[in-house]
Each structure stands twice: as structure tokens, then as C-alpha cells.
Short mmCIF file of C-alpha atoms and ligand atoms in Angstrom, two decimals:
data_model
loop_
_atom_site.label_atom_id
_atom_site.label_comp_id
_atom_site.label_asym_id
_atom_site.label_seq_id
_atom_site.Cartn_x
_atom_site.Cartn_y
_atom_site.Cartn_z
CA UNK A 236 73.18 80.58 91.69
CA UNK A 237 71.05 81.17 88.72
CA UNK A 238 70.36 84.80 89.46
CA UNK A 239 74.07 85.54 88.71
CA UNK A 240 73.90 84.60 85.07
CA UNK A 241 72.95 87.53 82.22
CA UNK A 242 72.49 85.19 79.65
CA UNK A 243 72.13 81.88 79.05
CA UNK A 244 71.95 79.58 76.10
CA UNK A 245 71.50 76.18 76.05
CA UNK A 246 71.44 73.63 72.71
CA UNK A 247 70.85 76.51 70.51
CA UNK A 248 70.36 75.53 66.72
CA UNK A 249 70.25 77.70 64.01
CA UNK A 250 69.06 76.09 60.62
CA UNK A 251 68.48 77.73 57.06
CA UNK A 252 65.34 75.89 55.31
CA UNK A 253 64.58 76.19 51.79
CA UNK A 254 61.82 73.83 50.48
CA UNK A 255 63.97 71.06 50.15
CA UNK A 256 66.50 70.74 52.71
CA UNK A 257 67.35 71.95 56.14
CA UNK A 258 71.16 73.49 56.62
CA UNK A 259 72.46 73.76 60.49
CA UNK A 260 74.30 76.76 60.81
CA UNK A 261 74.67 77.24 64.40
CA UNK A 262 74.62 73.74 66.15
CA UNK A 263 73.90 72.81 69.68
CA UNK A 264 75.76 75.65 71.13
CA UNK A 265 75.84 76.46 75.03
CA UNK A 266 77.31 79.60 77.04
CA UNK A 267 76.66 81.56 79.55
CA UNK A 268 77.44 85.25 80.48
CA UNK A 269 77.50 87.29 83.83
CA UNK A 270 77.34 90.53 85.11
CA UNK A 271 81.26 91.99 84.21
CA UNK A 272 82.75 89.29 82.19
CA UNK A 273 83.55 88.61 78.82
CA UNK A 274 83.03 86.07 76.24
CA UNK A 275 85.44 85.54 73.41
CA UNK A 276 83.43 83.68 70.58
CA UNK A 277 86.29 82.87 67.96
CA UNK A 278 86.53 81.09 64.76
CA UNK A 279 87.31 81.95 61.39
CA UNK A 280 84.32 83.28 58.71
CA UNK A 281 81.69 80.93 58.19
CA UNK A 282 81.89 79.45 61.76
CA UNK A 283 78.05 80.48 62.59
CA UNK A 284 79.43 83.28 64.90
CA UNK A 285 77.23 86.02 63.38
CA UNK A 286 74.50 83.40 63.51
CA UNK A 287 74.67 82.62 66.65
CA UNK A 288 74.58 86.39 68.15
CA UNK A 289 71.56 87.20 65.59
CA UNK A 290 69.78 84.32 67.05
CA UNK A 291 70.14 85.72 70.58
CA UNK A 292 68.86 89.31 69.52
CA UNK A 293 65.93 87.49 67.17
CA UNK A 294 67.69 89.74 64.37
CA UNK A 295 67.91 86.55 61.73
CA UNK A 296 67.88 87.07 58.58
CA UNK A 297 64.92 85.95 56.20
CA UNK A 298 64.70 81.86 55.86
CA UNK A 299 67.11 81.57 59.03
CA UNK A 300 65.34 80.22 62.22
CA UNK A 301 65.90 78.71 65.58
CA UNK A 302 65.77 75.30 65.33
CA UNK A 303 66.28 73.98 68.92
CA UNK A 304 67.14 75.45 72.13
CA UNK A 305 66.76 78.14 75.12
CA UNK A 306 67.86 81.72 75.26
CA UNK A 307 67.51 83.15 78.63
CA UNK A 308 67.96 86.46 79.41
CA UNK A 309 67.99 87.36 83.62
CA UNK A 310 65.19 84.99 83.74
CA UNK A 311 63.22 85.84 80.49
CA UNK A 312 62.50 83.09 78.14
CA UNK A 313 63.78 85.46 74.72
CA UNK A 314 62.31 82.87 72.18
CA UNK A 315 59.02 83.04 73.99
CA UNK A 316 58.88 86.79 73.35
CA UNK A 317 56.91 88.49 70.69
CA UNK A 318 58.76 90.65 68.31
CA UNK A 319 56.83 94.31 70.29
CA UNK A 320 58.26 93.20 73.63
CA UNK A 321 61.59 91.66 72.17
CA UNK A 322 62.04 95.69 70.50
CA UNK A 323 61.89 96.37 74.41
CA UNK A 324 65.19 94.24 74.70
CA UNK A 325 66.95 95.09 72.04
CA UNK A 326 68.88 98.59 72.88
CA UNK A 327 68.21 99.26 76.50
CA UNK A 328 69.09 95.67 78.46
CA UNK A 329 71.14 93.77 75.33
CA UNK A 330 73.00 96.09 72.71
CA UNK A 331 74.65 95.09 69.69
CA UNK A 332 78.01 96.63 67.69
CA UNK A 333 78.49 95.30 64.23
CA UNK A 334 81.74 95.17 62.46
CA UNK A 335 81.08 98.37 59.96
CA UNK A 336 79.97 101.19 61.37
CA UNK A 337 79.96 103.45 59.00
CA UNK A 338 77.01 100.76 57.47
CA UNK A 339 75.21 100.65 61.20
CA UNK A 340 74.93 104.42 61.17
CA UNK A 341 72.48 105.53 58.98
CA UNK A 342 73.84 108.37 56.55
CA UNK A 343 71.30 110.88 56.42
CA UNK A 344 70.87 111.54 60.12
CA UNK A 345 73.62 113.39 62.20
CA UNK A 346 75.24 111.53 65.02
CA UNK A 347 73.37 113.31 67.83
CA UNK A 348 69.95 112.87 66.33
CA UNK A 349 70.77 108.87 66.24
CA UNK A 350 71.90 108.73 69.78
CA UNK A 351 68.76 110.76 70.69
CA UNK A 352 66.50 108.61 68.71
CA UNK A 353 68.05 105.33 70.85
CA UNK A 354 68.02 107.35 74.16
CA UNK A 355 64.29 108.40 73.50
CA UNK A 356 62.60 105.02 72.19
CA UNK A 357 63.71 103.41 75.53
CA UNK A 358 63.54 106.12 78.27
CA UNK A 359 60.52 109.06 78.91
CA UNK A 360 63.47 111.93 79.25
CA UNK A 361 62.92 114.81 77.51
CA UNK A 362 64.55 116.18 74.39
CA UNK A 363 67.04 118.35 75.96
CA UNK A 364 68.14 115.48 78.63
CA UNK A 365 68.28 113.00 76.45
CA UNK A 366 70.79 115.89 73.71
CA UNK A 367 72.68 116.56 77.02
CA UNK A 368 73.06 112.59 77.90
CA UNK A 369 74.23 112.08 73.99
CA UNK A 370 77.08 114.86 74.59
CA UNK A 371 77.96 113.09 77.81
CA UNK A 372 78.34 110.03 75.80
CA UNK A 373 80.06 111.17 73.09
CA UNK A 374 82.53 112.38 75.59
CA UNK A 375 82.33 108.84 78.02
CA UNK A 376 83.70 107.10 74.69
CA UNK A 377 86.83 109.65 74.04
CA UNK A 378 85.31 111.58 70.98
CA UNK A 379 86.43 115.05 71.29
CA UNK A 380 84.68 118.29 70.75
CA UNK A 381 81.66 116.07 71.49
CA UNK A 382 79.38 119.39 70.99
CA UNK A 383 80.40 119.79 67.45
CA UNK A 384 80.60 115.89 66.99
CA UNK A 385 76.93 115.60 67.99
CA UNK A 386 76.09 118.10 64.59
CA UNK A 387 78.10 116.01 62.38
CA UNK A 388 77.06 113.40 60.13
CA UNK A 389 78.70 109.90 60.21
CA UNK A 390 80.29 110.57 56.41
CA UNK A 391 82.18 113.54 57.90
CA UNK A 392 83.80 111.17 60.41
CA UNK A 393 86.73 108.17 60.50
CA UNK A 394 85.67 104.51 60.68
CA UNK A 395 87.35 104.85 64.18
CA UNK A 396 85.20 107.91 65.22
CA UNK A 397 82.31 106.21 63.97
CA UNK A 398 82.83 103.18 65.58
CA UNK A 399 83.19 105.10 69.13
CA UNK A 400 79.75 106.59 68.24
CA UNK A 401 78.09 103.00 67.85
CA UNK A 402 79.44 102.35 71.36
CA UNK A 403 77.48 105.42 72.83
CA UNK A 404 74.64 104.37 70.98
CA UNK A 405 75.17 100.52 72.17
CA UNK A 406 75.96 102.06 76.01
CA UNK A 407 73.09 104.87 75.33
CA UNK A 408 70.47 103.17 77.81
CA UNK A 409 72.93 101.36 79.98
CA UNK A 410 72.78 97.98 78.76
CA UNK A 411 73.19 94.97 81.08
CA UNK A 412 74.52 93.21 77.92
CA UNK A 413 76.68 93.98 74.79
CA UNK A 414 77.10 91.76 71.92
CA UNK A 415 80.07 92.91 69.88
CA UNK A 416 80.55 91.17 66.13
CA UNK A 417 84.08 91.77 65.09
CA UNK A 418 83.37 95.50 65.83
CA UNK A 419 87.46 96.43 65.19
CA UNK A 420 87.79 94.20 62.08
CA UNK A 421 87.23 97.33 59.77
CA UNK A 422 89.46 99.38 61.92
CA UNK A 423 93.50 99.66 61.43
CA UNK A 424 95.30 98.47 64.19
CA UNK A 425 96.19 101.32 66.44
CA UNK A 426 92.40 102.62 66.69
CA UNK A 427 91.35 98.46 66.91
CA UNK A 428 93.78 98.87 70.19
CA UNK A 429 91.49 101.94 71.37
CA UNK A 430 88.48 100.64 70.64
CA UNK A 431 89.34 97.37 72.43
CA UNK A 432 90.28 99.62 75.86
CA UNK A 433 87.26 101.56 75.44
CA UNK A 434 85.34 98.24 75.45
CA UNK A 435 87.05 97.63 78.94
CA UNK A 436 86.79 100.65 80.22
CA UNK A 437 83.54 101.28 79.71
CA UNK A 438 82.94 97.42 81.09
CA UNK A 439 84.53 98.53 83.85
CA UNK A 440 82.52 101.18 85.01
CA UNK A 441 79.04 99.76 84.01
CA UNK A 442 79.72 95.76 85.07
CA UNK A 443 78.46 94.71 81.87
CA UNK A 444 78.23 91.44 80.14
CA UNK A 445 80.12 91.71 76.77
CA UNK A 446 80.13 89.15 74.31
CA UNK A 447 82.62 89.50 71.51
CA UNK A 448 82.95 87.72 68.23
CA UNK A 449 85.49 87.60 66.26
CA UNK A 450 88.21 85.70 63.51
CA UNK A 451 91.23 87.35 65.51
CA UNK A 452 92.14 85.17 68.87
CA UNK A 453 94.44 88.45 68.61
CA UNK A 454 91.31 90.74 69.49
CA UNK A 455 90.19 88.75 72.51
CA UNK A 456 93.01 87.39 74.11
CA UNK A 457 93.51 90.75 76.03
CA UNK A 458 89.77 91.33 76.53
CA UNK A 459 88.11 88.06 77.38
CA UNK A 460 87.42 85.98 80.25
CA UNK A 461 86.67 83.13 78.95
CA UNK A 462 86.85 81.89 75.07
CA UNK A 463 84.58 79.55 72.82
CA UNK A 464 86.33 78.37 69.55
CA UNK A 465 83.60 77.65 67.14
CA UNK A 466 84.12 75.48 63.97
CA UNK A 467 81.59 74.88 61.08
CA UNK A 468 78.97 75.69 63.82
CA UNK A 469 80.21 73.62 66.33
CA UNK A 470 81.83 75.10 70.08
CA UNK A 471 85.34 73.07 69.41
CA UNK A 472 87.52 74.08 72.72
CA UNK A 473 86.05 76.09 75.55
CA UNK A 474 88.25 77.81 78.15
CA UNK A 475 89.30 80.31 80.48
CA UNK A 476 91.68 82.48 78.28
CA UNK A 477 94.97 81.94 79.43
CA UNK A 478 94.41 78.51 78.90
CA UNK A 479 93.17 78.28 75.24
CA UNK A 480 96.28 80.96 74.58
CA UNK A 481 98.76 79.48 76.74
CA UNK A 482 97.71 75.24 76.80
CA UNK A 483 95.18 74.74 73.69
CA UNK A 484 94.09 71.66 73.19
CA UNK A 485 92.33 70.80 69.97
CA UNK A 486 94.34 71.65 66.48
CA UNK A 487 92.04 73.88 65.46
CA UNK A 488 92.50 76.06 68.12
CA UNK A 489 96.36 75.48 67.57
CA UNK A 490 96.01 76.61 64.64
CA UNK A 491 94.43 79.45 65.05
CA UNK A 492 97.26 80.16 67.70
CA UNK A 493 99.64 79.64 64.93
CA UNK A 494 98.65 82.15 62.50
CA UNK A 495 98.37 84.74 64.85
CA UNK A 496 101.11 87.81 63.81
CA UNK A 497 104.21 87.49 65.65
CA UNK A 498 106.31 90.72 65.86
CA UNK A 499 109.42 88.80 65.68
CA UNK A 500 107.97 86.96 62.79
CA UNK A 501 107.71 88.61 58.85
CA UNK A 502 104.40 88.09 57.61
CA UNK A 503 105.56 86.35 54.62
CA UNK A 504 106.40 83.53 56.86
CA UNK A 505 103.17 83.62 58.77
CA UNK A 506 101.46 80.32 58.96
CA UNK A 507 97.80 79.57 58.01
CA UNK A 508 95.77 76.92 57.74
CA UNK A 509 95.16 75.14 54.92
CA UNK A 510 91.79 74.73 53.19
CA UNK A 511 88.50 76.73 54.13
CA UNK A 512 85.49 76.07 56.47
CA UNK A 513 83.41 73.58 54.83
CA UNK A 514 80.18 74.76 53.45
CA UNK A 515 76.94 74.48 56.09
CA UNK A 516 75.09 72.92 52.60
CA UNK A 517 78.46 70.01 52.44
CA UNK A 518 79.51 69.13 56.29
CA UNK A 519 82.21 66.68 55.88
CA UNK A 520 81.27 63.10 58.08
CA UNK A 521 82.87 62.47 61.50
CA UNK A 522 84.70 65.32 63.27
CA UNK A 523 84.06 68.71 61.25
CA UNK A 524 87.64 69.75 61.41
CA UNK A 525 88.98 66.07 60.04
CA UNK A 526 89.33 67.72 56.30
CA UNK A 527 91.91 69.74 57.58
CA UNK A 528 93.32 69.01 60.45
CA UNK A 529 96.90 67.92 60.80
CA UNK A 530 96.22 65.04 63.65
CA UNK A 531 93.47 63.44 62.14
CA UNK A 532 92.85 59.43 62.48
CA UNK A 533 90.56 57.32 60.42
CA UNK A 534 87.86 57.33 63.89
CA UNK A 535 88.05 60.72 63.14
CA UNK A 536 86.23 60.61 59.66
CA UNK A 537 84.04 57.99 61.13
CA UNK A 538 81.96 59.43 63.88
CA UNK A 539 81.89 63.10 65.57
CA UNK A 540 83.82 63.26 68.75
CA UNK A 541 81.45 64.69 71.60
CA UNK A 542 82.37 67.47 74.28
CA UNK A 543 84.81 66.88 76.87
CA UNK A 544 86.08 68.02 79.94
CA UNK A 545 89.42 67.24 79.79
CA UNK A 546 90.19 69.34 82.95
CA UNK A 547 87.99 71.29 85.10
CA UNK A 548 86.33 74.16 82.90
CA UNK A 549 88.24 72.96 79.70
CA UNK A 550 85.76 71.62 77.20
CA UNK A 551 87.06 69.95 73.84
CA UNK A 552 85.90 68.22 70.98
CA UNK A 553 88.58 66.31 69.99
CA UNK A 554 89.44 62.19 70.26
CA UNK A 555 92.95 63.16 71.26
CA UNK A 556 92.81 66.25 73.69
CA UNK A 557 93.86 65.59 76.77
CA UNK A 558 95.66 68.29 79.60
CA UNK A 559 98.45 70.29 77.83
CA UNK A 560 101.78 72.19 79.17
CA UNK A 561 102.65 75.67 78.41
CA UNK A 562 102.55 75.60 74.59
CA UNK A 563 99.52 73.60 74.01
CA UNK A 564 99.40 70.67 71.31
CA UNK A 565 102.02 70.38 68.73
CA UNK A 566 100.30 70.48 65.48
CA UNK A 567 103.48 69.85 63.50
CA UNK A 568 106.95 68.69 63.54
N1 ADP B 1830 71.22 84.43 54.54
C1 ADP B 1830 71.84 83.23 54.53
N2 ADP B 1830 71.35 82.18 53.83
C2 ADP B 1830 71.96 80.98 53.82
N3 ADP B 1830 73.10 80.70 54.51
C3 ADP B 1830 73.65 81.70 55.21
C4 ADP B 1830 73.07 83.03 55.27
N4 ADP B 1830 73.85 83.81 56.06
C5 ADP B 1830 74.87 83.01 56.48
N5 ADP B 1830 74.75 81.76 55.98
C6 ADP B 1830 75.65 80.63 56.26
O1 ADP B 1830 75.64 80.36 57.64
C7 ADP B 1830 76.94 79.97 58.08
C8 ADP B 1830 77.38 80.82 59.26
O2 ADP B 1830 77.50 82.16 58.85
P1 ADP B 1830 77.93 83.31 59.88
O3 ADP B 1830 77.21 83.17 61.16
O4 ADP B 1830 77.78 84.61 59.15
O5 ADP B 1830 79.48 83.00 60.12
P2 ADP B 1830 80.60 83.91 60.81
O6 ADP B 1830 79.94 85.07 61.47
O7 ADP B 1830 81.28 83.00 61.78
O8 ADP B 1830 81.52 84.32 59.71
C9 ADP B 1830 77.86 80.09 56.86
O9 ADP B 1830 78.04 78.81 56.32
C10 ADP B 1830 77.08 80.96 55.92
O10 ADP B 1830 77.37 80.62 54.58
MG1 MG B 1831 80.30 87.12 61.19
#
């Protein structure tokens, strides 16, 4: 039933234009999101994974623009919306945490003004409510001394704190939706590990949609339902997690698998791969991966492989995939 999906988005493009030419950033790109689960969007930088969550909050930056698509939000067309009612959105049903939060939080302010200032442009609660609902926040999200917290400014805090106080702010008027962009990539790994709980935790308790982006398969293979590997702007492998972690099926993805951190592995020996994600303003012909990926065929170079469903649920963009074992496909000898 439709009335069970948060979001929805269908085709989405996202194109820069300058006066002579027309790049795609995000292309054709479909998922869905419901009450209580999450999304892993992965891919390395330059995949169109910011682009793609921007698009959804009409946040773009100057010269980017939707080229094709639907956004739906619980039955609200979002690119119908003008900008007045889309500010109506934006912080009380879909909130967003970016990846540095000491650049989200605005310097001058202290922390409890900010959370006040989000609590108060969305709900008619008075002053004092809406200070006691910050401290309660501050609290929700593990910060301690949340009295003395809520007098502090953001500069007198950790990158970890800081990042705990974007999530009140994000949770501040009980959002139905939360897009996260790699909002632990600033963060060393023990507090990336606390952050990630709190994200569950607090899912928990609210039934929340999250959405979380990031480069790290590391970051979401604990957290996420389901997971979209994006290449070059293209959804390359979609999945229920276990399966892209445990039986991935394009080499990208494989990849991706491979250079994750192994503890019984030094990191001088860990693998990457080779080469960067091509340029939105030089796409390479046929499959966007074929540059650089270690099971590539001439039909490859030729013409793009489409979506598949090589197995109920499991999507993949790739001439070869096909239903793997435990271990997924064997990108090398
Ligand atoms: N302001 C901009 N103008 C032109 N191209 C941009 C701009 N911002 C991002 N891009 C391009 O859009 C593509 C997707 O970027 P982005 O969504 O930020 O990737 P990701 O979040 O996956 O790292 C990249 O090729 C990037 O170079
Ligand atoms: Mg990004």
C-alpha cells in the first residue's frame, strides 16, 4: 500500500547547466523509504550522493536543478511546492545532518539558542517550553550536563559533541524523516560508533525514516536496511544489506567490499580501487564503471547495461551479475 511509504522518488535527474552544455549529476535514480527503516546510499565521492539528498530537500546549489522526475513525500508532490511551503518541510517532517558539524552550527549563537530557534520556527510553544524541550534533547542524544551544554557555544565543544547537538536539532520537531550525509565522516572512530547507535536508538523510539549517505559500506552495514550503491550518478546494485555485504554482485560493489578495513588485515595491505570516479563533464561510453572495473568485456564499453533483478529485491547493473554464494563475485584471482 502506498500509504506505507515516507518517501518516494522515482527517475530523479539532477543536471548542472551552464550556457553551453548540460552535465547529469544524479541520473534516473529510484528509492523508496518507510516509516522505521533505513536506507544506505553508498558510493565513493563524486557519486551524486550529496546531489541526490539536496535534490530531495530543494537545497541545490546555484546552477544545479532537477531535471526529470518525482519526489513524493506521504503523498505531497515536493517539486510542486513553492520554496514558503517547502521551508514548512524542511526541519519539522524531513531533517537533514551534514557531515561537519561544527560548519552546520553557526558560531556565534550558543547551542540552546539554535535548538530553540528550530523548535520555535515550526511549533507555537512558548519560550520556556521550547528551552525545557532543548534540555530534554540535549539529554535524549547522551550530551551530559545538558543545562550547562545548552549555554555553550559550538567552538567550546568536540566535533563529537557537536555532532550529537545537530541530531537534537535534526530530531527537535520530531521528524518523520532524516537524511543523514556522511554525518560520522569527520568523527574518529569510537565517537563515529556512538553516533551511529544514537542514530538507532533514537530510530527506535521515534519509527523514523533515515536515509544515510555515505563512502564507508563500513558505516551502514550495521545501520541499514536496505543499501543503494551509486556510481558516477547511477544506482549500480540495490539490496537488502546482508546481501550486498554477504553476496554482492556487481564489481563495484565488490570492490567497495574489498577495501573495507579488516582487523586482521594491516592497512598497508588494504586494497583499493584503482582510478577515480570519472568526471560528470567526461562520462566514459557504455557501462560507467567499464574504465575501471576488473571484469569488463568489450559489450561493456559499447552500450550501458540496464537494471536488473537478478533475484527477488536484488537490482544490478551489470552484463554479468547473476545470483551469488556467500562471498559475492570474485573480482580477482
Ligand atoms: N556546484 C557544482 N557545480 C558543478 N558540479 C558540481 C557541483 N557540486 C557537485 N558537482 C558535481 O556533481 C557530482 C556529484 O557530486 P556530489 O553529489 O557532491 O557527490 P558525492 O556526495 O557522492 O560525493 C560530482 O561530479 C561533482 O563534481
Ligand atoms: Mg557528498
Amino acid at each position: 500500500m502506498m500509504s506505507d511509504v515516507l518517501l518516494s522518488v522515482e527517475n530523479l535527474s539532477m543536471v548542472f547547466e551552464n550556457k553551453r552544455r548540460t552535465f547529469t549529476a544524479v541520473d534516473n535514480l529510484s528509492f523508496t523509504v518507510k516509516p522505521g527503516q533505513t536506507l544506505g546510499i553508498v558510493g565513493e565521492s563524486g557519486s551524486g550522493k550529496t546531489m541526490a539528498s539536496l535534490s530531495v530537500m530543494n537545497l541545490l546549489p546555484n546552477q544545479g536543478k532537477i531535471g526529470t522526475g518525482k519526489i513524493n513525500f506521504e503523498g505531497t508532490d515536493l517539486l510542486a511546492l513553492k520554496e514558503k511551503d517547502m521551508q514548512k518541510i524542511r526541519g519539522k517532517y524531513i531533517s537533514m545532518i551534514f557531515q561537519d558539524p561544527m560548519m552546520s552550527l553557526d558560531q556565534v549563537y550558543t547551542v540552546g539558542y539554535q535548538i530553540v530557534e528550530a523548535i520555535l520556527a515550526h511549533e507555537k510553544v512558548s519560550k520556556a517550553e521550547a528551552k525545557e524541550r532543548a534540555i530534554k534533547l540535549l539529554a535524549s542524544v547522551g550530551i551530559p550536563h545538558s543545562e550547562r551544554v545548552f549555554n555553550s557555544y559550538p567552538f567550546q565543544l568536540s566535533g563529537g559533541m557537536c555532532q550529537r547537538v545537530m541530531i537534537a536539532i535534526a530530531l527537535s520537531c520530531n521528524p518523520k524523516l532524516i537524511f543523514a550525509d556522511e554525518p560520522t565522516t569527520a568523527l574518529d572512530v569510537t565517537v563515529q560508533a556512538q553516533i551511529l547507535d544514537l542514530l538507532k536508538k533514537v530510530q527506535n523510539e521515534y519509527n523514523m525514516g533515515i536515509v544515510i549517505i555515505t563512502h564507508d559500506l563500513g558505516v551502514v552495514a550495521d545501520i541499514a536496511d536496505r543499501i543503494i550503491v551509486m556510481y558516477a550518478g547511477k544506482s549500480m546494485e540495490e539490496a537488502p544489506t546482508e546481501t550486498i555485504m554477504f553476496r554482492a554482485s556487481h564489481p563495484y560493489t565488490a570492490g567497495l567490499i574489498k577495501s573495507m578495513p579488516k582487523l586482521s588485515e594491516s592497512v598497508d595491505r588494504l586494497y583499493s580501487i584503482e582510478g577515480m570516479v570519472p568526471d560528470i563533464r567526461n562520462m566514459p561510453k557504455g557501462c560507467r564503471f567499464c574504465t575501471r572495473c576488473p571484469l569488463v568485456e568489450e559489450r561493456c564499453r559499447v552500450e550501458e547495461p540496464e537494471m536488473r533483478e537478478i533475484e527477488p529485491g536484488h537490482f544490478v547493473r551489470c552484463y554479468k551479475a547473476e545470483p551469488q554464494k556467500e562471498g559475492g563475485v570474485q573480482i580477482n584471482g
